[in-house]
Coordinates of C-alpha atoms in Angstrom, one line a residue:
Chain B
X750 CA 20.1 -46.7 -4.3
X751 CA 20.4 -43.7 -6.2
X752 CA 17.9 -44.3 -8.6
X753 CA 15.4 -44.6 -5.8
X754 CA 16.5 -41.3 -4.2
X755 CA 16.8 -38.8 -6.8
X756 CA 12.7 -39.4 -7.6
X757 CA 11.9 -38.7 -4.0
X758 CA 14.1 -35.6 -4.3
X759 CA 12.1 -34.6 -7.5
X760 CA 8.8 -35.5 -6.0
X761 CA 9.7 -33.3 -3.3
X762 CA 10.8 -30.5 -5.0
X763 CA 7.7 -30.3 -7.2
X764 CA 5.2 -31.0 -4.3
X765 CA 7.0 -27.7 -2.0
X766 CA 6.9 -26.0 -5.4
X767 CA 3.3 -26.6 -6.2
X768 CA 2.7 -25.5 -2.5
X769 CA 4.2 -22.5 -2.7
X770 CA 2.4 -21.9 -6.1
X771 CA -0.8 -22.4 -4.6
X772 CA 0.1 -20.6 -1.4
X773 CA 0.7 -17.2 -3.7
X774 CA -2.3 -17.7 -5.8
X775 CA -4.6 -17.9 -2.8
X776 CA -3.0 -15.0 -1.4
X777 CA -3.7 -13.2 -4.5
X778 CA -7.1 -14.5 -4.4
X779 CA -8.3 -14.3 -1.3
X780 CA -6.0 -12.4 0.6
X781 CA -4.0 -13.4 3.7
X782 CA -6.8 -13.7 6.1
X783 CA -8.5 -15.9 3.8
X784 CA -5.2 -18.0 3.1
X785 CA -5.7 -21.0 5.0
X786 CA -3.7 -24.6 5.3
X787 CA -6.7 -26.7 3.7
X788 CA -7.3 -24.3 0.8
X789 CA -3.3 -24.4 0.3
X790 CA -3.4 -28.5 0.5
X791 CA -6.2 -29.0 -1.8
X792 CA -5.2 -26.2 -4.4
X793 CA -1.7 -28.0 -4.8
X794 CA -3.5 -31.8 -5.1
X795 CA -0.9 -32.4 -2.0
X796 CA -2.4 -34.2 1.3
X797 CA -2.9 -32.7 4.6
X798 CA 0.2 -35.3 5.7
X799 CA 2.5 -34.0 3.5
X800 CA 2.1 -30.7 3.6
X801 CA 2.2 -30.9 7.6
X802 CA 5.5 -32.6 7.1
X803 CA 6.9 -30.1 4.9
X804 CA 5.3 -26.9 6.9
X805 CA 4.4 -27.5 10.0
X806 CA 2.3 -24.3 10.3
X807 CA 0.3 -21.4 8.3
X808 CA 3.2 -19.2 9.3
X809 CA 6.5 -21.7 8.0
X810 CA 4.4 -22.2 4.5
X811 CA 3.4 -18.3 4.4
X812 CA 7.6 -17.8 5.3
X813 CA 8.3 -20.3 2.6
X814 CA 6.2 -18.7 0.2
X815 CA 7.4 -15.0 0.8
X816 CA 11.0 -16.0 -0.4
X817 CA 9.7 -18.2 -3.1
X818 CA 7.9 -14.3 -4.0
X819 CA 10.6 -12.9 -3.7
X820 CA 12.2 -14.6 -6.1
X821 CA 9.6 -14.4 -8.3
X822 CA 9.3 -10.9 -8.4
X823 CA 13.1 -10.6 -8.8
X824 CA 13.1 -13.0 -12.2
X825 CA 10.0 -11.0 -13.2
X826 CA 11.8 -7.5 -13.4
X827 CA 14.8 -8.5 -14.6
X828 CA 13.1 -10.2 -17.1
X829 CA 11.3 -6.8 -17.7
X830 CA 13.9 -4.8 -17.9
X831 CA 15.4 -7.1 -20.3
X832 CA 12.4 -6.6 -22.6
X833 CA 13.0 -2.9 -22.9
X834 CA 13.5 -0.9 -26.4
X835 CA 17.1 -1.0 -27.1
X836 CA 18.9 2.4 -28.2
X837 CA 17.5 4.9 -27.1
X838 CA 17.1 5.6 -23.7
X839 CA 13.2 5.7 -23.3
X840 CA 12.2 6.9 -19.8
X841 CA 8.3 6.3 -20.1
X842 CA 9.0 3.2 -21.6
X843 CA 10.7 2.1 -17.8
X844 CA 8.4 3.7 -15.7
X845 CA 5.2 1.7 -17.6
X846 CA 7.0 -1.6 -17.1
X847 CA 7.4 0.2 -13.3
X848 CA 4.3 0.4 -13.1
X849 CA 3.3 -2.7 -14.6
X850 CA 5.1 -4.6 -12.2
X851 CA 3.9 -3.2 -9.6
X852 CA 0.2 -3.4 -10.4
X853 CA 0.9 -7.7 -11.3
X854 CA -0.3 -10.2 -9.2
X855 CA 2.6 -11.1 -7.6
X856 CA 2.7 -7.1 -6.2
X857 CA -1.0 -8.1 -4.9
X858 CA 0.8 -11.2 -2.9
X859 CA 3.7 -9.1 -1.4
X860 CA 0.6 -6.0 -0.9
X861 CA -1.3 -8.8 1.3
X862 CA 2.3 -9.8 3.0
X863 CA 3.3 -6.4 3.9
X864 CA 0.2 -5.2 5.4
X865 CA -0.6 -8.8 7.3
X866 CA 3.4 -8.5 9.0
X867 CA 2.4 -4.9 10.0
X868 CA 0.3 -6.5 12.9
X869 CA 1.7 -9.8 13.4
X870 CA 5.4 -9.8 14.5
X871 CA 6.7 -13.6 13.6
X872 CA 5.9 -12.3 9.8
X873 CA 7.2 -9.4 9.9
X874 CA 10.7 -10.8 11.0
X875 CA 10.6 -13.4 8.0
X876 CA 9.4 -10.6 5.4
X877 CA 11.9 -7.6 6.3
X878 CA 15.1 -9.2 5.7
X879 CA 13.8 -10.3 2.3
X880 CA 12.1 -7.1 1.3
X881 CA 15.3 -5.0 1.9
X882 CA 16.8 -7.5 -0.7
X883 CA 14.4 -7.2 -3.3
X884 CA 14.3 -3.6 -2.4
X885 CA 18.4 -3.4 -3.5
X886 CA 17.7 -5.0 -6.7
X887 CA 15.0 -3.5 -7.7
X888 CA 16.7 -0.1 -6.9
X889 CA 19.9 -1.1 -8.9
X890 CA 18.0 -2.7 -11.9
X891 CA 15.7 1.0 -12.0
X892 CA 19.0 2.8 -12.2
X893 CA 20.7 0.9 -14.9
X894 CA 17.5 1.1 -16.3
X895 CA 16.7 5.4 -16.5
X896 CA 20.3 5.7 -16.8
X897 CA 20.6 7.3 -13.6
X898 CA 24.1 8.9 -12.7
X899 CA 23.6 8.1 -8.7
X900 CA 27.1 10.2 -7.8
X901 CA 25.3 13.4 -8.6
X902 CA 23.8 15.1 -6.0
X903 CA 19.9 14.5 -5.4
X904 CA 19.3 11.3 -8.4
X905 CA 19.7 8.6 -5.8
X906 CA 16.8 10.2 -4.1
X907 CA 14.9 10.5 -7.6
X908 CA 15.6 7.1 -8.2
X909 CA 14.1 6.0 -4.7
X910 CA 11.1 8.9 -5.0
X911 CA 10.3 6.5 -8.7
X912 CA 10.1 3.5 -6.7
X913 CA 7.9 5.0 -4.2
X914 CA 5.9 6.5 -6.9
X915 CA 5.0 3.2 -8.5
X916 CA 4.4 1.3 -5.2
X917 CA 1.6 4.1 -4.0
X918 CA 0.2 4.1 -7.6
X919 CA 0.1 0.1 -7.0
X920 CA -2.0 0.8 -3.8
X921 CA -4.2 2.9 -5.6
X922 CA -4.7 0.2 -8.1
X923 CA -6.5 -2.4 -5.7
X924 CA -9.3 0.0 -5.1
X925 CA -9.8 2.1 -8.4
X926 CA -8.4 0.1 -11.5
X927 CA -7.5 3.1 -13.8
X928 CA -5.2 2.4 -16.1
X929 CA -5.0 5.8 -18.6
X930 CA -4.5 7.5 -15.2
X931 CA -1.6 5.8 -14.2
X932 CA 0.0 6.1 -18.0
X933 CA -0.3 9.8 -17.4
X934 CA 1.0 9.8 -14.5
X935 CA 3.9 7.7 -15.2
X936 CA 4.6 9.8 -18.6
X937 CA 4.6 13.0 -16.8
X938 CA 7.2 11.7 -13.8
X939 CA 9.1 10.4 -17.2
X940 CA 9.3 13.8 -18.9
X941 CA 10.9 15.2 -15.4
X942 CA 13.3 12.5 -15.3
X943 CA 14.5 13.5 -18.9
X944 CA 15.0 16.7 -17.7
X945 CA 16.7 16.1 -14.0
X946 CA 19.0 12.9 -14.9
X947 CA 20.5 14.6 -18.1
X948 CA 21.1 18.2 -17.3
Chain M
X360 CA -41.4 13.7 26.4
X361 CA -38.3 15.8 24.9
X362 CA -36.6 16.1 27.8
X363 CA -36.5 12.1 27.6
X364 CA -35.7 12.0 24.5
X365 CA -33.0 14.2 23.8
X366 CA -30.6 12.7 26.3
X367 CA -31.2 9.2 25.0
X368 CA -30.2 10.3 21.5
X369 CA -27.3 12.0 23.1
X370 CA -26.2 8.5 24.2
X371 CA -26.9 7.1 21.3
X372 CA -24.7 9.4 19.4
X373 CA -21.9 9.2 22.5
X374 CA -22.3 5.1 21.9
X375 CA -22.1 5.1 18.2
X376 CA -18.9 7.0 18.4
X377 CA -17.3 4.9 21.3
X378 CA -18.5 2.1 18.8
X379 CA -16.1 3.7 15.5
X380 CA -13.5 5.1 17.3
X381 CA -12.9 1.6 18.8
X382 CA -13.1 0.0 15.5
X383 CA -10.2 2.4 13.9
X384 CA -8.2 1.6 16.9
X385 CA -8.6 -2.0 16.6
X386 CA -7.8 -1.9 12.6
X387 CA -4.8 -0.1 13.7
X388 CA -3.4 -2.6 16.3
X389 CA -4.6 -5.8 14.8
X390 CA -5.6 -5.0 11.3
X391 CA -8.6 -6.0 9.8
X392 CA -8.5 -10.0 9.9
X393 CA -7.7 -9.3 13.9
X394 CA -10.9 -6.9 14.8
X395 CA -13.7 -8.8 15.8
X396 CA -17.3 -7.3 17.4
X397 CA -16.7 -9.0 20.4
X398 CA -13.4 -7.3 21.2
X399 CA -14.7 -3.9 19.3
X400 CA -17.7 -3.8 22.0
X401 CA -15.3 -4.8 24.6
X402 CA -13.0 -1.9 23.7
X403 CA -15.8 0.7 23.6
X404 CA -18.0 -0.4 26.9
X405 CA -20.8 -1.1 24.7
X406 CA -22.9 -4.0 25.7
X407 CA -23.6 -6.7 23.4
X408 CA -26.5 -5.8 22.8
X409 CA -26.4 -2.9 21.8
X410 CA -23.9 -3.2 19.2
X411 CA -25.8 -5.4 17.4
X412 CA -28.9 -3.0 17.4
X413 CA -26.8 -1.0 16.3
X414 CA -24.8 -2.3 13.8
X415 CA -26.0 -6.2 13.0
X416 CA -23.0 -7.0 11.0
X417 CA -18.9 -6.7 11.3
X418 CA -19.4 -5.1 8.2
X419 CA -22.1 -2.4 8.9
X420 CA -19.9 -1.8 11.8
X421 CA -16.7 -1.7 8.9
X422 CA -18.7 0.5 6.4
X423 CA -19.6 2.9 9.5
X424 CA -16.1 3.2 10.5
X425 CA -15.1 4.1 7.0
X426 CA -17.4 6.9 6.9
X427 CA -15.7 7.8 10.0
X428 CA -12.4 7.3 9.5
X429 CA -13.2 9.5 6.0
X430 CA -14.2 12.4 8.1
X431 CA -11.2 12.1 10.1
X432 CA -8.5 12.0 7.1
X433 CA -10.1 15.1 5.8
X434 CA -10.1 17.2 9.1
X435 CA -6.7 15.9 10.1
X436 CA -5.1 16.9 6.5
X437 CA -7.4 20.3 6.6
X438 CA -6.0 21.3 10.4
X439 CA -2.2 20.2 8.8
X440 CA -2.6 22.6 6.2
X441 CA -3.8 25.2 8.3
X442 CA -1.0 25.0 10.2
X443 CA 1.8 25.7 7.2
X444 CA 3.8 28.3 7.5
X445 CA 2.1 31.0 6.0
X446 CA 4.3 33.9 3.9
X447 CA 6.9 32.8 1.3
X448 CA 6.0 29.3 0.3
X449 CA 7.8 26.8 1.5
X450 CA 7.2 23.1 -0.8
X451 CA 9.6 21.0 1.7
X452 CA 7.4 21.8 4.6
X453 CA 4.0 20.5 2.5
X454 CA 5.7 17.5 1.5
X455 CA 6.7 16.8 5.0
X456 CA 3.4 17.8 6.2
X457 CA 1.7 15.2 3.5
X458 CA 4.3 12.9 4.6
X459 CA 3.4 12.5 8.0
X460 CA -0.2 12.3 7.0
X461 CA 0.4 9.2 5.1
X462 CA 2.3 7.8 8.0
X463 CA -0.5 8.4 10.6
X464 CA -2.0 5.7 12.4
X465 CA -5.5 7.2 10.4
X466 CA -3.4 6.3 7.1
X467 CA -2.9 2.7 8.6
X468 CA -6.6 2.0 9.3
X469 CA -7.2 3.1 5.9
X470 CA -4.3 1.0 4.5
X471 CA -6.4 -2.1 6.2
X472 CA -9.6 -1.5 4.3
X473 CA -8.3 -1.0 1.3
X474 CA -6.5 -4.3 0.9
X475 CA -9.5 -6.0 3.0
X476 CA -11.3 -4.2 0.3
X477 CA -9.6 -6.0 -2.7
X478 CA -10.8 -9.5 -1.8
X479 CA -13.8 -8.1 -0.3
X480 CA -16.7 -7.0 -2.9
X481 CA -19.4 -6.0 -0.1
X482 CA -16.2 -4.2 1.3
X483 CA -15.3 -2.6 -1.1
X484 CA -18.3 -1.1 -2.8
X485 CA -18.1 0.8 0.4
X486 CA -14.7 2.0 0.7
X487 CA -14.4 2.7 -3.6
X488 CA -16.8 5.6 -3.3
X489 CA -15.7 7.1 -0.3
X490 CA -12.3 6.8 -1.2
X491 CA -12.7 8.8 -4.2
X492 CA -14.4 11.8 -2.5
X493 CA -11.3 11.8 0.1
X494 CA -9.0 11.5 -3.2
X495 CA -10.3 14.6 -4.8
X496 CA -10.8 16.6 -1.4
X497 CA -7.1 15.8 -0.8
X498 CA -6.1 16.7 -4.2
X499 CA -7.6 19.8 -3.4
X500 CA -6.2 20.7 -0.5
X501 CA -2.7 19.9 -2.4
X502 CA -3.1 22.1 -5.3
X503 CA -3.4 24.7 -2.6
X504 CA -0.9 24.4 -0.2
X505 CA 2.0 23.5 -3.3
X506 CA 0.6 26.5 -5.3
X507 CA 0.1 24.9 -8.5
X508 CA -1.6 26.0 -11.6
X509 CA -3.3 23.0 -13.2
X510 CA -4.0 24.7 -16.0
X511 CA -0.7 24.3 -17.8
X512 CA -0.1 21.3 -19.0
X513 CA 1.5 18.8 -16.7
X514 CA 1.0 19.9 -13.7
X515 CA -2.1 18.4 -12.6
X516 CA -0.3 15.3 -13.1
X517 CA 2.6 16.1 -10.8
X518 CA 0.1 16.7 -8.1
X519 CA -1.1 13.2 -8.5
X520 CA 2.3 12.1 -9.0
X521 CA 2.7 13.6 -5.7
X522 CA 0.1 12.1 -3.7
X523 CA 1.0 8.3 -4.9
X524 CA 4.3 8.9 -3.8
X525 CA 3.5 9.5 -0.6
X526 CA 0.6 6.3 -0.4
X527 CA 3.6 4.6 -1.6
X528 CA 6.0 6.2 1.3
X529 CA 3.3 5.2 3.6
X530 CA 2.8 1.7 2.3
X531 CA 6.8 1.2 2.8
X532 CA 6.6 2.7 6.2
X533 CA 4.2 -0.1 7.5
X534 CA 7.7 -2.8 6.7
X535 CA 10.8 -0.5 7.7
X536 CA 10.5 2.3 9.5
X537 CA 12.9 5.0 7.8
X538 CA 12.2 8.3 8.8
X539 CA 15.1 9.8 7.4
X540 CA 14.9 8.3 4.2
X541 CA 11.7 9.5 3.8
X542 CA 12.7 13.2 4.6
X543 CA 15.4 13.0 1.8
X544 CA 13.2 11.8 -0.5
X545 CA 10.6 14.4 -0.3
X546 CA 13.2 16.8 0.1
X547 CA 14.3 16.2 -3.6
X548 CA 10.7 16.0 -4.5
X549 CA 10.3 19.2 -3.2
X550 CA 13.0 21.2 -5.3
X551 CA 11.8 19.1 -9.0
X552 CA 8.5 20.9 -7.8
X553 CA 10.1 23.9 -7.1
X554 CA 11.2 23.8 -10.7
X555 CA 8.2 22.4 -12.9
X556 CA 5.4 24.6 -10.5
X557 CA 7.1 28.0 -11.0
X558 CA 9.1 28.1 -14.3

């Protein structure tokens, strides 16, 4: 009996997963509006049948597919930070991978979430919850990160002001792609960091 | 014949404006995925008709609205920096002042078209250009109202640093509503300015 019920369990792991999958790169794609059931279905090779089975609506697959985002996104920075130079604290090297993590595709996804839950309630209740999570970690990985001495007065606002930073240059990014820009940017907010999380 | 035809362009006009301003508030209660023409000529008493003579197309009604809604970003963040307090400069109360500017409902009609814009090619060869004459004019208006020198090094960047924090402020605003938050942060923005614009 078990040998016929772990498969299943398998097959439907990696049928949800490939769901979700798809359900991301559409949104990435095509945006939210443009994110519909049938693309989902025939993106992930999955039928119509199962899938209804397993989401029941555009709304439980887009829910399911914000957490599986958020974890994304949360294995994608750590695994960032991780990369970083070793030694050294090097401030513009963090604020680049910032940035660079919030101008990835998976920050296009969450962009097209955020913005559709602004007018449509039933999302907005499944994304919150989940973006004050990822809004924690991200917050404690940046201050491990720059180094940041949060019991001094003013750097757990600096640390917050960096995260802000890099989502509006993120915003900026889906309509002007300009990349030297944004290193500048990012270098010059480094140089002030040096300055305000050491003295 | 002019006293026939001067009224009717008067209506015209009068329609053409009931026609964007309806548009904008749609984008802001529904977003752009929820604005239709049918309930935009609903909303602005316009028959039919007449919106399609006017504008044939949800997007020639989009693009017109953008031009619109660029006119009113500029003369809403032109009449907020009038109204400063003039004398001794004071950088918290521009920071607040851009603050609330990126948290206006103008900021969220804007915040629709942009991310319409990034799936959106016909949408967004509109809203690129436009975008970047309201980026410089409110660069401008910055520069002046924080009192910075762009000619030493550095601080042009800070200006622009400035402004994509408070997109990304705005962008956060549209999930969680955290007014006080916000304050702190510009707050401590405000006194690193304090520093790097005067020393």
């Amino acid at each position: 009996m078990t040998s016929t019920r772990v498969p299943q369990a398998d097959r439907t792991r990696a049928m949800r997963a490939r769901l979700l999958e798809a359900t991301v790169e559409l949104l990435v794609e095509r945006g939210f509006a443009g994110t519909s059931t049938t693309l989902v279905s025939e993106r992930a090779g999955v039928s119509r049948g199962a899938q209804l089975h397993h989401f029941p609506t555009k709304n439980d697959l887009v829910v399911a597919a914000v957490e599986h985002l958020t974890e994304l996104r949360g294995a994608e920075l750590a695994e960032a930070v991780a990369a970083l130079p070793q030694g050294r604290r090097d401030r513009r090297a963090v604020l680049r991978m910032l940035g660079d993590h919030f101008t990835s595709p998976v920050f296009a996804a969450a962009l097209e979430l955020w913005v559709a839950a602004r007018t449509d309630e039933a999302l907005l209740a499944a994304v919150a919850p989940l973006e004050q999570r990822v809004g924690r970690e991200t917050h404690r990985l940046t201050v491990a990160a720059l180094g940041a001495d949060e019991s001094r007065p003013g750097v757990r606002e600096l640390v917050q002001a960096t995260l802000d930073l890099v989502r509006g240059l993120g915003l900026a990014q889906t309509i002007t792609d300009d990349t030297a820009r944004r290193a500048r940017i990012l270098d010059a907010w480094a140089d002030v960091l040096d300055k305000e999380l050491t003295t």
